[in-house]
Amino acid sequence: MKEIAKKIHSTLFDGIEPENYLAVLGCTGYHLGKYRKGDIVAFEAENIRHIGIILSGTVDMIKEDFQGDKYMLLRLGRDEVFGETFACGSDSASIVTFMVSEDSEILFMPFSRMMHSCSKACAFHHRLIENMLRIIADKNRELLQKVEVVSKRTIRERLLVYLSMQPCKSEYIEIPFGRTELAEYLCVDRSALSRELVKLKAEGIIDYDRNCFRIL
């Protein structure tokens, strides 16, 4: 358990001293999962009872339509939490599939035990609840941004809106997607996206090298 506690840097534990992480895990319970790229953590329609904390790797939130086409809703990286939306809802059945996009290690904690104070009335339970509410709010914000992106009619509009939303510390924007993944996120055809990127670069609107972009 000590080795697991050392790997935890999630905002779910904000305000809790690292020396208390063992007490948190011991009180709430947990289990550890290790996954290879392409593995499914949870399928659509599966009941979600645990929240997952990504200790390493990345997990994609995937939605499949009635034609069998798959689209990426979100990509979640190290220290991020997933599954909380369904674990805390009145209906715990997931409406998305969670798939590992690179080798990952995930810590699972039972949502019900995490969100209810134990008989010892541990002070960190209140902090966990506050942190979880903030995480849920932030996740909803991300999904609303995704809705704003895919509500645009053209590939050009979707791409430019997406790039404008990305944080950048300089004039360069580095995104976490390759071309195929970016097309999935934007819900567009990959070939059509590549053609639009070439046009935007030729028109002097953007410049890019692989997944590094600059809006001109």
mmCIF file of C-alpha atoms in Angstrom:
data_model
loop_
_atom_site.group_PDB
_atom_site.id
_atom_site.type_symbol
_atom_site.label_atom_id
_atom_site.label_comp_id
_atom_site.label_asym_id
_atom_site.label_seq_id
_atom_site.Cartn_x
_atom_site.Cartn_y
_atom_site.Cartn_z
ATOM 1 C CA MET A 1 0.000 0.000 0.000
ATOM 2 C CA LYS A 2 2.888 2.375 0.724
ATOM 3 C CA GLU A 3 4.108 2.158 -2.886
ATOM 4 C CA ILE A 4 0.630 3.028 -4.162
ATOM 5 C CA ALA A 5 0.331 5.983 -1.794
ATOM 6 C CA LYS A 6 3.604 7.397 -3.138
ATOM 7 C CA LYS A 7 2.148 7.450 -6.665
ATOM 8 C CA ILE A 8 -0.932 9.505 -5.735
ATOM 9 C CA HIS A 9 -0.858 13.127 -6.882
ATOM 10 C CA SER A 10 -4.521 13.549 -7.823
ATOM 11 C CA THR A 11 -6.472 16.685 -6.939
ATOM 12 C CA LEU A 12 -8.912 14.311 -5.230
ATOM 13 C CA PHE A 13 -6.411 14.296 -2.350
ATOM 14 C CA ASP A 14 -5.901 18.086 -2.222
ATOM 15 C CA GLY A 15 -5.782 19.307 1.359
ATOM 16 C CA ILE A 16 -4.906 15.863 2.733
ATOM 17 C CA GLU A 17 -1.369 15.388 3.988
ATOM 18 C CA PRO A 18 0.587 12.673 2.145
ATOM 19 C CA GLU A 19 1.254 10.886 5.410
ATOM 20 C CA ASN A 20 -2.528 10.374 5.689
ATOM 21 C CA TYR A 21 -2.929 8.758 2.272
ATOM 22 C CA LEU A 22 -2.501 5.292 3.788
ATOM 23 C CA ALA A 23 -5.279 6.041 6.263
ATOM 24 C CA VAL A 24 -7.535 7.198 3.409
ATOM 25 C CA LEU A 25 -6.967 4.033 1.407
ATOM 26 C CA GLY A 26 -7.363 1.844 4.431
ATOM 27 C CA CYS A 27 -10.631 3.500 5.407
ATOM 28 C CA THR A 28 -12.289 3.658 1.980
ATOM 29 C CA GLY A 29 -10.855 0.494 0.482
ATOM 30 C CA TYR A 30 -9.262 0.218 -2.953
ATOM 31 C CA HIS A 31 -7.939 -2.089 -5.639
ATOM 32 C CA LEU A 32 -5.283 -1.617 -8.285
ATOM 33 C CA GLY A 33 -5.616 -2.383 -11.985
ATOM 34 C CA LYS A 34 -2.893 -2.611 -14.631
ATOM 35 C CA TYR A 35 -3.874 -2.335 -18.298
ATOM 36 C CA ARG A 36 -2.237 -2.573 -21.706
ATOM 37 C CA LYS A 37 -2.886 -0.203 -24.579
ATOM 38 C CA GLY A 38 -6.294 -0.926 -26.091
ATOM 39 C CA ASP A 39 -7.696 -2.646 -22.999
ATOM 40 C CA ILE A 40 -11.229 -1.769 -21.910
ATOM 41 C CA VAL A 41 -11.596 -0.583 -18.322
ATOM 42 C CA ALA A 42 -15.399 -0.375 -18.449
ATOM 43 C CA PHE A 43 -17.873 -0.975 -21.265
ATOM 44 C CA GLU A 44 -20.876 1.130 -22.158
ATOM 45 C CA ALA A 45 -23.940 0.035 -20.116
ATOM 46 C CA GLU A 46 -21.701 -1.424 -17.402
ATOM 47 C CA ASN A 47 -22.608 -0.340 -13.866
ATOM 48 C CA ILE A 48 -19.925 1.879 -12.342
ATOM 49 C CA ARG A 49 -19.432 1.550 -8.582
ATOM 50 C CA HIS A 50 -15.836 2.758 -8.306
ATOM 51 C CA ILE A 51 -14.014 5.896 -9.359
ATOM 52 C CA GLY A 52 -10.671 5.454 -11.104
ATOM 53 C CA ILE A 53 -7.544 7.510 -10.456
ATOM 54 C CA ILE A 54 -4.953 7.251 -13.234
ATOM 55 C CA LEU A 55 -1.564 6.684 -11.614
ATOM 56 C CA SER A 56 0.147 6.353 -15.009
ATOM 57 C CA GLY A 57 -0.927 6.280 -18.653
ATOM 58 C CA THR A 58 -4.073 7.642 -20.320
ATOM 59 C CA VAL A 59 -7.719 6.632 -20.585
ATOM 60 C CA ASP A 60 -10.089 7.661 -23.387
ATOM 61 C CA MET A 61 -13.803 8.216 -22.929
ATOM 62 C CA ILE A 62 -15.317 6.662 -26.073
ATOM 63 C CA LYS A 63 -18.845 6.890 -27.482
ATOM 64 C CA GLU A 64 -20.081 4.522 -30.185
ATOM 65 C CA ASP A 65 -23.084 5.468 -32.362
ATOM 66 C CA PHE A 66 -25.722 3.165 -33.831
ATOM 67 C CA GLN A 67 -23.625 2.706 -36.999
ATOM 68 C CA GLY A 68 -20.651 1.458 -35.022
ATOM 69 C CA ASP A 69 -18.552 4.617 -35.483
ATOM 70 C CA LYS A 70 -16.511 5.515 -32.406
ATOM 71 C CA TYR A 71 -15.750 9.029 -31.196
ATOM 72 C CA MET A 72 -13.482 10.209 -28.422
ATOM 73 C CA LEU A 73 -15.229 12.488 -25.951
ATOM 74 C CA LEU A 74 -12.297 13.112 -23.623
ATOM 75 C CA ARG A 75 -8.752 11.927 -23.048
ATOM 76 C CA LEU A 76 -7.804 11.630 -19.386
ATOM 77 C CA GLY A 77 -4.193 11.601 -18.249
ATOM 78 C CA ARG A 78 -2.125 10.914 -15.168
ATOM 79 C CA ASP A 79 -3.705 11.926 -11.836
ATOM 80 C CA GLU A 80 -7.116 12.510 -13.409
ATOM 81 C CA VAL A 81 -10.294 10.842 -12.142
ATOM 82 C CA PHE A 82 -12.980 9.053 -14.166
ATOM 83 C CA GLY A 83 -16.241 7.200 -13.560
ATOM 84 C CA GLU A 84 -17.495 9.638 -10.931
ATOM 85 C CA THR A 85 -20.380 10.876 -13.092
ATOM 86 C CA PHE A 86 -21.959 7.433 -13.172
ATOM 87 C CA ALA A 87 -20.920 6.227 -9.722
ATOM 88 C CA CYS A 88 -22.674 9.154 -8.038
ATOM 89 C CA GLY A 89 -25.777 9.232 -10.267
ATOM 90 C CA SER A 90 -29.176 7.649 -9.743
ATOM 91 C CA ASP A 91 -28.366 5.382 -12.712
ATOM 92 C CA SER A 92 -24.872 3.877 -12.450
ATOM 93 C CA ALA A 93 -24.932 2.412 -15.983
ATOM 94 C CA SER A 94 -22.192 4.025 -18.046
ATOM 95 C CA ILE A 95 -23.185 5.624 -21.347
ATOM 96 C CA VAL A 96 -19.584 5.568 -22.595
ATOM 97 C CA THR A 97 -16.715 3.096 -22.843
ATOM 98 C CA PHE A 98 -13.463 3.757 -21.002
ATOM 99 C CA MET A 99 -10.496 2.486 -23.019
ATOM 100 C CA VAL A 100 -6.794 2.632 -22.193
ATOM 101 C CA SER A 101 -4.839 4.465 -24.901
ATOM 102 C CA GLU A 102 -1.426 3.571 -23.481
ATOM 103 C CA ASP A 103 -0.190 1.186 -20.802
ATOM 104 C CA SER A 104 -1.783 2.378 -17.573
ATOM 105 C CA GLU A 105 -2.002 1.768 -13.857
ATOM 106 C CA ILE A 106 -5.289 2.755 -12.230
ATOM 107 C CA LEU A 107 -6.316 2.999 -8.594
ATOM 108 C CA PHE A 108 -9.992 2.224 -7.972
ATOM 109 C CA MET A 109 -11.873 3.433 -4.897
ATOM 110 C CA PRO A 110 -15.497 2.516 -4.026
ATOM 111 C CA PHE A 111 -17.531 5.679 -4.431
ATOM 112 C CA SER A 112 -20.058 4.976 -1.675
ATOM 113 C CA ARG A 113 -17.416 4.377 1.017
ATOM 114 C CA MET A 114 -15.391 7.360 -0.142
ATOM 115 C CA MET A 115 -18.285 9.810 0.047
ATOM 116 C CA HIS A 116 -19.743 8.756 3.401
ATOM 117 C CA SER A 117 -18.074 9.336 6.726
ATOM 118 C CA CYS A 118 -16.971 6.196 8.496
ATOM 119 C CA SER A 119 -17.595 5.298 12.156
ATOM 120 C CA LYS A 120 -14.316 6.999 13.055
ATOM 121 C CA ALA A 121 -15.557 10.287 11.551
ATOM 122 C CA CYS A 122 -12.248 10.781 9.720
ATOM 123 C CA ALA A 123 -11.705 14.434 8.873
ATOM 124 C CA PHE A 124 -10.422 13.620 5.389
ATOM 125 C CA HIS A 125 -13.842 12.340 4.275
ATOM 126 C CA HIS A 126 -15.159 15.906 4.205
ATOM 127 C CA ARG A 127 -12.141 16.961 2.147
ATOM 128 C CA LEU A 128 -12.684 14.081 -0.291
ATOM 129 C CA ILE A 129 -16.309 15.130 -0.809
ATOM 130 C CA GLU A 130 -15.335 18.757 -1.472
ATOM 131 C CA ASN A 131 -12.609 17.714 -3.902
ATOM 132 C CA MET A 132 -14.922 15.301 -5.718
ATOM 133 C CA LEU A 133 -17.551 17.999 -6.238
ATOM 134 C CA ARG A 134 -14.891 20.250 -7.767
ATOM 135 C CA ILE A 135 -13.669 17.443 -10.032
ATOM 136 C CA ILE A 136 -17.221 16.760 -11.248
ATOM 137 C CA ALA A 137 -17.724 20.460 -11.975
ATOM 138 C CA ASP A 138 -14.445 20.665 -13.897
ATOM 139 C CA LYS A 139 -15.337 17.548 -15.918
ATOM 140 C CA ASN A 140 -18.707 19.065 -16.835
ATOM 141 C CA ARG A 141 -16.877 22.170 -18.018
ATOM 142 C CA GLU A 142 -14.657 20.051 -20.284
ATOM 143 C CA LEU A 143 -17.670 18.301 -21.764
ATOM 144 C CA LEU A 144 -19.417 21.616 -22.393
ATOM 145 C CA GLN A 145 -16.320 22.782 -24.257
ATOM 146 C CA LYS A 146 -16.480 19.603 -26.336
ATOM 147 C CA VAL A 147 -20.135 20.362 -27.130
ATOM 148 C CA GLU A 148 -19.113 23.856 -28.252
ATOM 149 C CA VAL A 149 -16.468 22.380 -30.568
ATOM 150 C CA VAL A 150 -18.655 19.756 -32.254
ATOM 151 C CA SER A 151 -21.576 22.190 -32.579
ATOM 152 C CA LYS A 152 -19.617 23.999 -35.309
ATOM 153 C CA ARG A 153 -20.623 23.003 -38.818
ATOM 154 C CA THR A 154 -17.298 22.882 -40.608
ATOM 155 C CA ILE A 155 -14.038 21.110 -39.892
ATOM 156 C CA ARG A 156 -12.242 24.452 -40.033
ATOM 157 C CA GLU A 157 -14.465 25.962 -37.367
ATOM 158 C CA ARG A 158 -14.183 22.923 -35.116
ATOM 159 C CA LEU A 159 -10.421 22.848 -35.387
ATOM 160 C CA LEU A 160 -9.906 26.565 -34.759
ATOM 161 C CA VAL A 161 -12.296 26.608 -31.802
ATOM 162 C CA TYR A 162 -10.561 23.573 -30.320
ATOM 163 C CA LEU A 163 -7.109 25.147 -30.714
ATOM 164 C CA SER A 164 -8.295 28.434 -29.217
ATOM 165 C CA MET A 165 -9.426 26.563 -26.082
ATOM 166 C CA GLN A 166 -6.046 24.931 -25.438
ATOM 167 C CA PRO A 167 -3.816 26.368 -22.726
ATOM 168 C CA CYS A 168 -0.488 27.672 -23.948
ATOM 169 C CA LYS A 169 2.456 29.281 -22.179
ATOM 170 C CA SER A 170 3.842 30.686 -25.418
ATOM 171 C CA GLU A 171 2.647 31.236 -28.965
ATOM 172 C CA TYR A 172 2.842 27.484 -29.549
ATOM 173 C CA ILE A 173 0.052 25.077 -28.656
ATOM 174 C CA GLU A 174 0.870 21.427 -28.065
ATOM 175 C CA ILE A 175 -2.120 19.103 -28.209
ATOM 176 C CA PRO A 176 -2.265 15.538 -26.793
ATOM 177 C CA PHE A 177 -3.562 13.987 -30.040
ATOM 178 C CA GLY A 178 -2.146 12.544 -33.225
ATOM 179 C CA ARG A 179 -4.103 13.066 -36.469
ATOM 180 C CA THR A 180 -6.352 10.026 -36.071
ATOM 181 C CA GLU A 181 -7.139 10.876 -32.461
ATOM 182 C CA LEU A 182 -7.757 14.529 -33.282
ATOM 183 C CA ALA A 183 -10.195 13.503 -36.018
ATOM 184 C CA GLU A 184 -12.000 11.263 -33.526
ATOM 185 C CA TYR A 185 -12.198 14.070 -30.981
ATOM 186 C CA LEU A 186 -13.537 16.532 -33.565
ATOM 187 C CA CYS A 187 -15.915 13.845 -34.937
ATOM 188 C CA VAL A 188 -14.666 14.294 -38.502
ATOM 189 C CA ASP A 189 -13.039 12.157 -41.195
ATOM 190 C CA ARG A 190 -9.263 11.922 -40.842
ATOM 191 C CA SER A 191 -8.525 12.525 -44.530
ATOM 192 C CA ALA A 192 -10.829 15.549 -44.581
ATOM 193 C CA LEU A 193 -9.083 16.911 -41.484
ATOM 194 C CA SER A 194 -5.667 16.496 -43.094
ATOM 195 C CA ARG A 195 -6.822 18.373 -46.211
ATOM 196 C CA GLU A 196 -8.202 21.208 -44.082
ATOM 197 C CA LEU A 197 -4.959 21.473 -42.139
ATOM 198 C CA VAL A 198 -3.019 21.831 -45.395
ATOM 199 C CA LYS A 199 -5.413 24.579 -46.546
ATOM 200 C CA LEU A 200 -5.179 26.488 -43.268
ATOM 201 C CA LYS A 201 -1.401 26.357 -43.397
ATOM 202 C CA ALA A 202 -1.297 27.483 -47.041
ATOM 203 C CA GLU A 203 -3.626 30.401 -46.238
ATOM 204 C CA GLY A 204 -1.359 31.510 -43.394
ATOM 205 C CA ILE A 205 -3.986 30.988 -40.720
ATOM 206 C CA ILE A 206 -2.078 28.363 -38.737
ATOM 207 C CA ASP A 207 1.303 26.703 -38.745
ATOM 208 C CA TYR A 208 2.023 23.276 -37.311
ATOM 209 C CA ASP A 209 4.538 20.495 -36.936
ATOM 210 C CA ARG A 210 2.984 17.200 -35.880
ATOM 211 C CA ASN A 211 0.984 17.993 -32.720
ATOM 212 C CA CYS A 212 2.490 21.443 -32.158
ATOM 213 C CA PHE A 213 0.380 24.314 -33.544
ATOM 214 C CA ARG A 214 0.594 28.077 -33.837
ATOM 215 C CA ILE A 215 -2.360 30.321 -34.720
ATOM 216 C CA LEU A 216 -1.080 33.049 -37.026
#
